[in-house]
């Protein structure tokens, strides 16, 4: 979601005056993503949304009041909420001159039951709801009469693919928040497969999250030595360039931008099948999708051995698919919505 905000800002900061309301940050907090100096970031200095239902009872009204005061004083024309915890609050703010939309960047089926109930009661009050795919639209259609499909944008990179692969052989890269839904527990048997059948290959994981320490301990207990937890990096571009294969083990995704990023750097992608990966990957056309551990390891072996030059074929198809998510295409869709022409 943060990357989606950054990409949105980069598309429009020279056209519109943009203000970002960051609920749980303070002015001196380091920013992981870069934003142009023309963009104003208002730090609302609130606690992060609590896990406890009891604490949420107090958190939501407090944040609602702060958002309402800020938006009523800002004379904003267009508001875009990012995620259900914010969107249902925004739907309750009534400002006659402001059009308020919500955007969803996760699989709607994975949203907790209480949140779904709140969405069902409030989302109809939004001017519209932006989702990433037709499948997401079919799930959201009961929430609001105005559903708009606008996928994430990706910037196509130009790389000397042949040279990059030769330079960085035998490295598999993973990128993402280390949390339960990302399926990093699935890496353990995959790493064991590599140790047994492709011992010169390594997996590097870039990202941080609440399960990192627990996973590191599990890998140590299993005596897995071919996986490194590299932490978060602001220069993921150079890490893609030093890798040979991109791997995604998520249980659920809506539209994983990391797949588009990896493909834009010429990397072949292998992932477990879910709503988001099926949206971006056509099996054995521009990547590999697996449903079982056995299928995953078999596909990974094909990429490692590059049978029948499969990696080059995937790259050709990926380059064509990426055109659907180019800045020119996605920016035009957003512009129509912002200018109220949809």
XYZ file of C-alpha atoms in Angstrom:
342
model
C 0.000 0.000 0.000
C 2.834 2.412 0.830
C 4.457 1.701 -2.525
C 1.107 2.319 -4.250
C 0.868 5.709 -2.496
C 4.390 6.579 -3.588
C 3.640 5.671 -7.213
C 0.384 7.656 -7.144
C 2.194 10.708 -5.812
C 4.932 10.455 -8.435
C 2.302 10.421 -11.178
C 0.404 13.486 -9.978
C 2.492 15.747 -7.735
C 3.283 18.086 -10.639
C -0.406 18.291 -11.644
C -2.241 18.581 -8.325
C -1.500 19.815 -4.830
C -1.206 16.623 -2.784
C -1.392 16.206 0.985
C -0.719 12.862 2.678
C -2.334 12.282 6.080
C -0.201 9.731 7.929
C -2.118 8.495 10.938
C 0.547 6.779 13.033
C 3.739 8.712 12.311
C 5.580 11.684 13.789
C 7.439 14.472 11.940
C 10.879 13.124 12.855
C 10.174 9.522 11.845
C 12.427 8.350 8.997
C 10.531 7.834 5.737
C 11.184 4.547 3.991
C 9.756 5.797 0.697
C 10.849 9.026 -0.946
C 8.297 11.743 -1.687
C 8.902 14.921 -3.716
C 9.363 18.099 -1.681
C 6.212 19.528 -3.286
C 4.108 16.965 -1.409
C 2.980 17.877 2.099
C 2.913 15.092 4.691
C 0.767 15.703 7.764
C 1.768 13.419 10.640
C -1.262 12.836 12.864
C 0.896 11.291 15.601
C -1.572 8.593 16.654
C -0.982 5.051 17.862
C -0.984 2.315 15.241
C -4.300 0.538 14.958
C -4.502 -1.901 17.884
C -5.143 -5.613 17.523
C -7.457 -5.773 20.523
C -11.153 -5.205 19.752
C -11.569 -3.319 23.056
C -8.778 -0.894 22.193
C -10.194 -0.383 18.702
C -13.408 0.906 20.276
C -11.425 3.898 21.530
C -8.981 4.158 18.602
C -11.556 4.524 15.819
C -13.537 7.491 17.287
C -10.333 9.330 18.120
C -8.879 8.927 14.629
C -12.245 9.744 13.062
C -12.369 13.072 14.911
C -8.846 13.991 13.853
C -9.457 13.111 10.205
C -12.753 15.008 10.177
C -11.184 18.179 11.581
C -8.279 18.071 9.161
C -10.383 17.427 6.081
C -13.034 20.032 6.941
C -10.331 22.667 7.325
C -8.404 21.692 4.208
C -10.930 22.491 1.424
C -9.845 19.341 -0.375
C -11.510 18.408 -3.668
C -10.632 14.709 -3.838
C -9.862 12.306 -0.960
C -8.546 8.781 -1.390
C -8.509 6.433 1.596
C -6.071 3.523 1.534
C -7.490 0.442 3.214
C -10.668 -0.587 5.014
C -9.675 0.646 8.479
C -9.481 4.196 7.133
C -12.125 3.969 4.427
C -15.068 3.201 6.687
C -14.142 6.218 8.845
C -13.886 8.463 5.795
C -17.303 7.293 4.613
C -18.836 8.877 7.737
C -17.322 12.299 7.046
C -19.803 14.512 5.233
C -18.159 17.399 3.370
C -20.365 18.686 0.553
C -17.549 19.997 -1.680
C -15.305 16.942 -1.270
C -15.533 13.639 -3.132
C -14.297 10.832 -0.891
C -13.208 7.501 -2.394
C -11.787 4.378 -0.858
C -9.113 2.103 -2.312
C -8.530 -1.533 -1.358
C -5.161 -3.236 -1.850
C -5.777 -6.615 -0.221
C -7.948 -9.630 -0.987
C -11.356 -8.648 0.436
C -11.974 -12.234 1.558
C -9.137 -11.909 4.084
C -10.641 -8.921 5.911
C -11.837 -9.778 9.460
C -15.560 -10.383 9.983
C -16.140 -7.309 12.157
C -14.457 -5.075 9.579
C -16.595 -6.600 6.820
C -19.688 -5.748 8.844
C -18.545 -2.127 9.252
C -17.783 -1.923 5.532
C -21.236 -3.248 4.666
C -22.847 -0.557 6.831
C -20.764 2.406 5.615
C -19.139 1.900 2.201
C -22.269 2.919 0.294
C -21.658 6.469 1.558
C -18.338 6.717 -0.310
C -18.351 8.433 -3.711
C -16.796 5.246 -5.055
C -14.444 2.361 -4.374
C -11.229 1.609 -6.294
C -10.085 -2.012 -6.555
C -7.270 -3.727 -8.426
C -8.984 -6.390 -10.510
C -12.225 -7.753 -11.920
C -12.229 -10.480 -9.275
C -11.942 -7.837 -6.552
C -14.763 -5.858 -8.187
C -17.051 -8.902 -8.075
C -16.422 -9.164 -4.316
C -16.945 -5.442 -3.687
C -19.982 -4.831 -5.881
C -22.432 -5.118 -2.955
C -20.569 -2.484 -0.949
C -20.906 0.495 -3.276
C -22.646 1.147 -6.622
C -19.551 2.872 -8.032
C -16.676 0.396 -8.332
C -13.618 1.366 -10.396
C -10.871 -1.047 -11.439
C -7.502 0.725 -11.514
C -4.484 -1.592 -11.175
C -1.152 -0.664 -9.661
C 1.367 1.081 -11.899
C 4.848 -0.218 -12.655
C 7.787 1.551 -14.250
C 9.385 -0.606 -16.935
C 13.108 -0.948 -16.407
C 15.645 -1.393 -19.174
C 18.213 -4.029 -18.263
C 20.863 -5.956 -20.107
C 19.257 -9.199 -19.068
C 21.888 -11.593 -20.424
C 24.696 -9.806 -18.559
C 22.680 -9.471 -15.357
C 21.992 -13.218 -15.168
C 25.624 -14.100 -15.790
C 26.735 -11.667 -13.092
C 24.361 -12.852 -10.364
C 23.825 -16.579 -10.926
C 22.445 -18.843 -8.185
C 20.577 -16.200 -6.176
C 16.814 -16.328 -5.538
C 15.249 -13.152 -4.156
C 12.128 -12.675 -2.058
C 10.720 -9.257 -1.119
C 7.926 -8.478 1.324
C 6.703 -7.875 4.846
C 7.524 -10.836 7.055
C 4.034 -11.595 8.312
C 1.778 -14.643 8.366
C -0.069 -14.069 5.082
C 3.210 -13.863 3.131
C 3.854 -17.562 3.671
C 7.534 -17.429 4.597
C 7.007 -20.662 6.540
C 6.749 -22.306 3.105
C 10.373 -21.355 2.457
C 11.663 -23.982 4.926
C 10.875 -27.079 2.788
C 11.868 -25.167 -0.377
C 15.252 -24.367 1.157
C 15.696 -28.036 2.078
C 14.919 -28.998 -1.516
C 17.610 -26.589 -2.735
C 20.142 -27.953 -0.248
C 19.518 -31.480 -1.515
C 19.266 -30.901 -5.262
C 20.759 -27.464 -6.039
C 23.246 -26.829 -3.208
C 24.936 -23.846 -4.875
C 21.699 -21.832 -4.875
C 20.764 -19.366 -2.110
C 17.602 -17.476 -1.082
C 17.853 -13.839 0.042
C 14.791 -12.347 1.793
C 14.382 -8.567 1.870
C 11.866 -7.144 4.327
C 11.010 -6.876 7.999
C 7.972 -7.765 10.028
C 6.562 -9.236 13.230
C 7.495 -12.848 12.408
C 11.123 -12.280 11.451
C 12.739 -13.401 14.728
C 10.468 -16.433 14.976
C 11.329 -17.477 11.412
C 15.054 -17.008 11.946
C 14.833 -19.347 14.949
C 12.909 -21.958 12.945
C 15.479 -21.859 10.143
C 18.295 -22.275 12.676
C 16.556 -25.249 14.300
C 16.152 -26.890 10.892
C 19.858 -26.297 10.153
C 19.020 -24.333 7.014
C 22.068 -22.380 5.850
C 21.080 -21.310 2.343
C 18.611 -18.577 3.383
C 19.553 -15.047 4.490
C 17.232 -12.506 6.109
C 18.621 -9.249 4.701
C 16.202 -6.767 6.265
C 14.492 -3.905 4.461
C 16.397 -1.880 1.893
C 15.776 1.442 0.184
C 17.644 0.243 -2.893
C 15.748 -2.884 -3.867
C 16.517 -2.045 -7.508
C 20.144 -3.124 -7.132
C 19.077 -6.331 -5.356
C 16.761 -7.321 -8.215
C 19.665 -6.749 -10.601
C 21.880 -9.085 -8.583
C 19.327 -11.918 -8.582
C 18.392 -14.728 -10.964
C 14.888 -15.779 -9.867
C 12.063 -14.098 -7.935
C 10.034 -16.260 -5.565
C 6.713 -15.483 -3.811
C 5.164 -17.812 -1.239
C 2.148 -15.737 -0.093
C -1.074 -17.429 0.942
C -3.041 -14.386 -0.200
C -2.406 -11.326 -2.374
C -4.601 -8.796 -4.196
C -2.121 -7.564 -6.816
C 1.465 -8.116 -5.684
C 3.546 -5.252 -7.045
C 6.718 -7.182 -6.272
C 5.885 -9.509 -9.168
C 5.646 -6.584 -11.577
C 8.841 -5.090 -10.173
C 10.742 -8.358 -10.534
C 9.504 -8.845 -14.086
C 10.457 -5.280 -14.972
C 14.045 -6.240 -14.105
C 13.869 -9.328 -16.276
C 13.506 -11.875 -13.482
C 11.471 -15.054 -13.960
C 8.786 -15.426 -11.286
C 7.531 -18.486 -9.441
C 4.701 -18.125 -6.933
C 1.990 -19.994 -5.108
C -1.441 -19.591 -6.655
C -3.838 -17.038 -5.123
C -6.094 -14.205 -6.302
C -3.265 -11.748 -6.925
C -0.728 -14.082 -8.503
C -3.345 -15.488 -10.883
C -4.073 -11.914 -11.969
C -0.475 -11.291 -13.021
C 0.869 -14.705 -14.017
C -0.350 -17.057 -16.702
C 1.124 -20.411 -15.772
C 4.103 -21.382 -17.930
C 3.508 -18.358 -20.172
C 5.048 -15.466 -18.199
C 5.875 -17.292 -14.972
C 5.096 -20.377 -12.903
C 2.187 -20.886 -10.481
C 2.082 -23.773 -8.038
C -0.578 -25.143 -5.710
C 1.529 -27.711 -3.842
C 5.062 -27.907 -2.486
C 5.870 -30.587 -5.047
C 4.710 -28.373 -7.929
C 6.674 -25.443 -6.534
C 9.941 -27.354 -6.275
C 9.492 -28.871 -9.714
C 8.910 -25.418 -11.213
C 11.850 -23.941 -9.323
C 14.034 -26.727 -10.685
C 12.951 -25.898 -14.241
C 13.953 -22.255 -13.737
C 17.293 -23.175 -12.174
C 18.107 -25.499 -15.048
C 16.501 -23.057 -17.562
C 15.194 -25.917 -19.637
C 14.400 -25.004 -23.260
C 15.445 -21.403 -22.506
C 12.243 -21.000 -20.499
C 13.483 -17.858 -18.719
C 13.914 -15.925 -21.958
C 10.413 -16.953 -23.099
C 8.957 -15.753 -19.792
C 10.761 -12.426 -20.168
C 9.302 -11.795 -23.627
C 5.764 -12.492 -22.381
C 6.298 -10.478 -19.186
C 7.476 -7.424 -21.110
C 4.252 -7.527 -23.132
C 2.059 -7.970 -20.034
C 3.766 -5.073 -18.216
C 2.462 -2.641 -20.839
C -0.999 -2.996 -19.261
C 0.399 -1.429 -16.068
C 2.478 1.350 -17.610
C 2.300 4.860 -16.168
C 0.643 6.152 -19.337
C -2.209 3.645 -19.059
C -2.763 3.821 -15.290
C -2.368 7.598 -15.038
C -5.083 8.122 -17.654
C -7.490 5.947 -15.635
C -6.813 7.854 -12.422
C -7.117 11.192 -14.198
C -10.613 10.341 -15.418
C -11.649 9.464 -11.859
C -10.054 12.534 -10.264
C -11.610 14.838 -12.855
C -14.990 13.157 -12.267
C -15.255 11.865 -15.841
C -15.960 8.225 -14.977
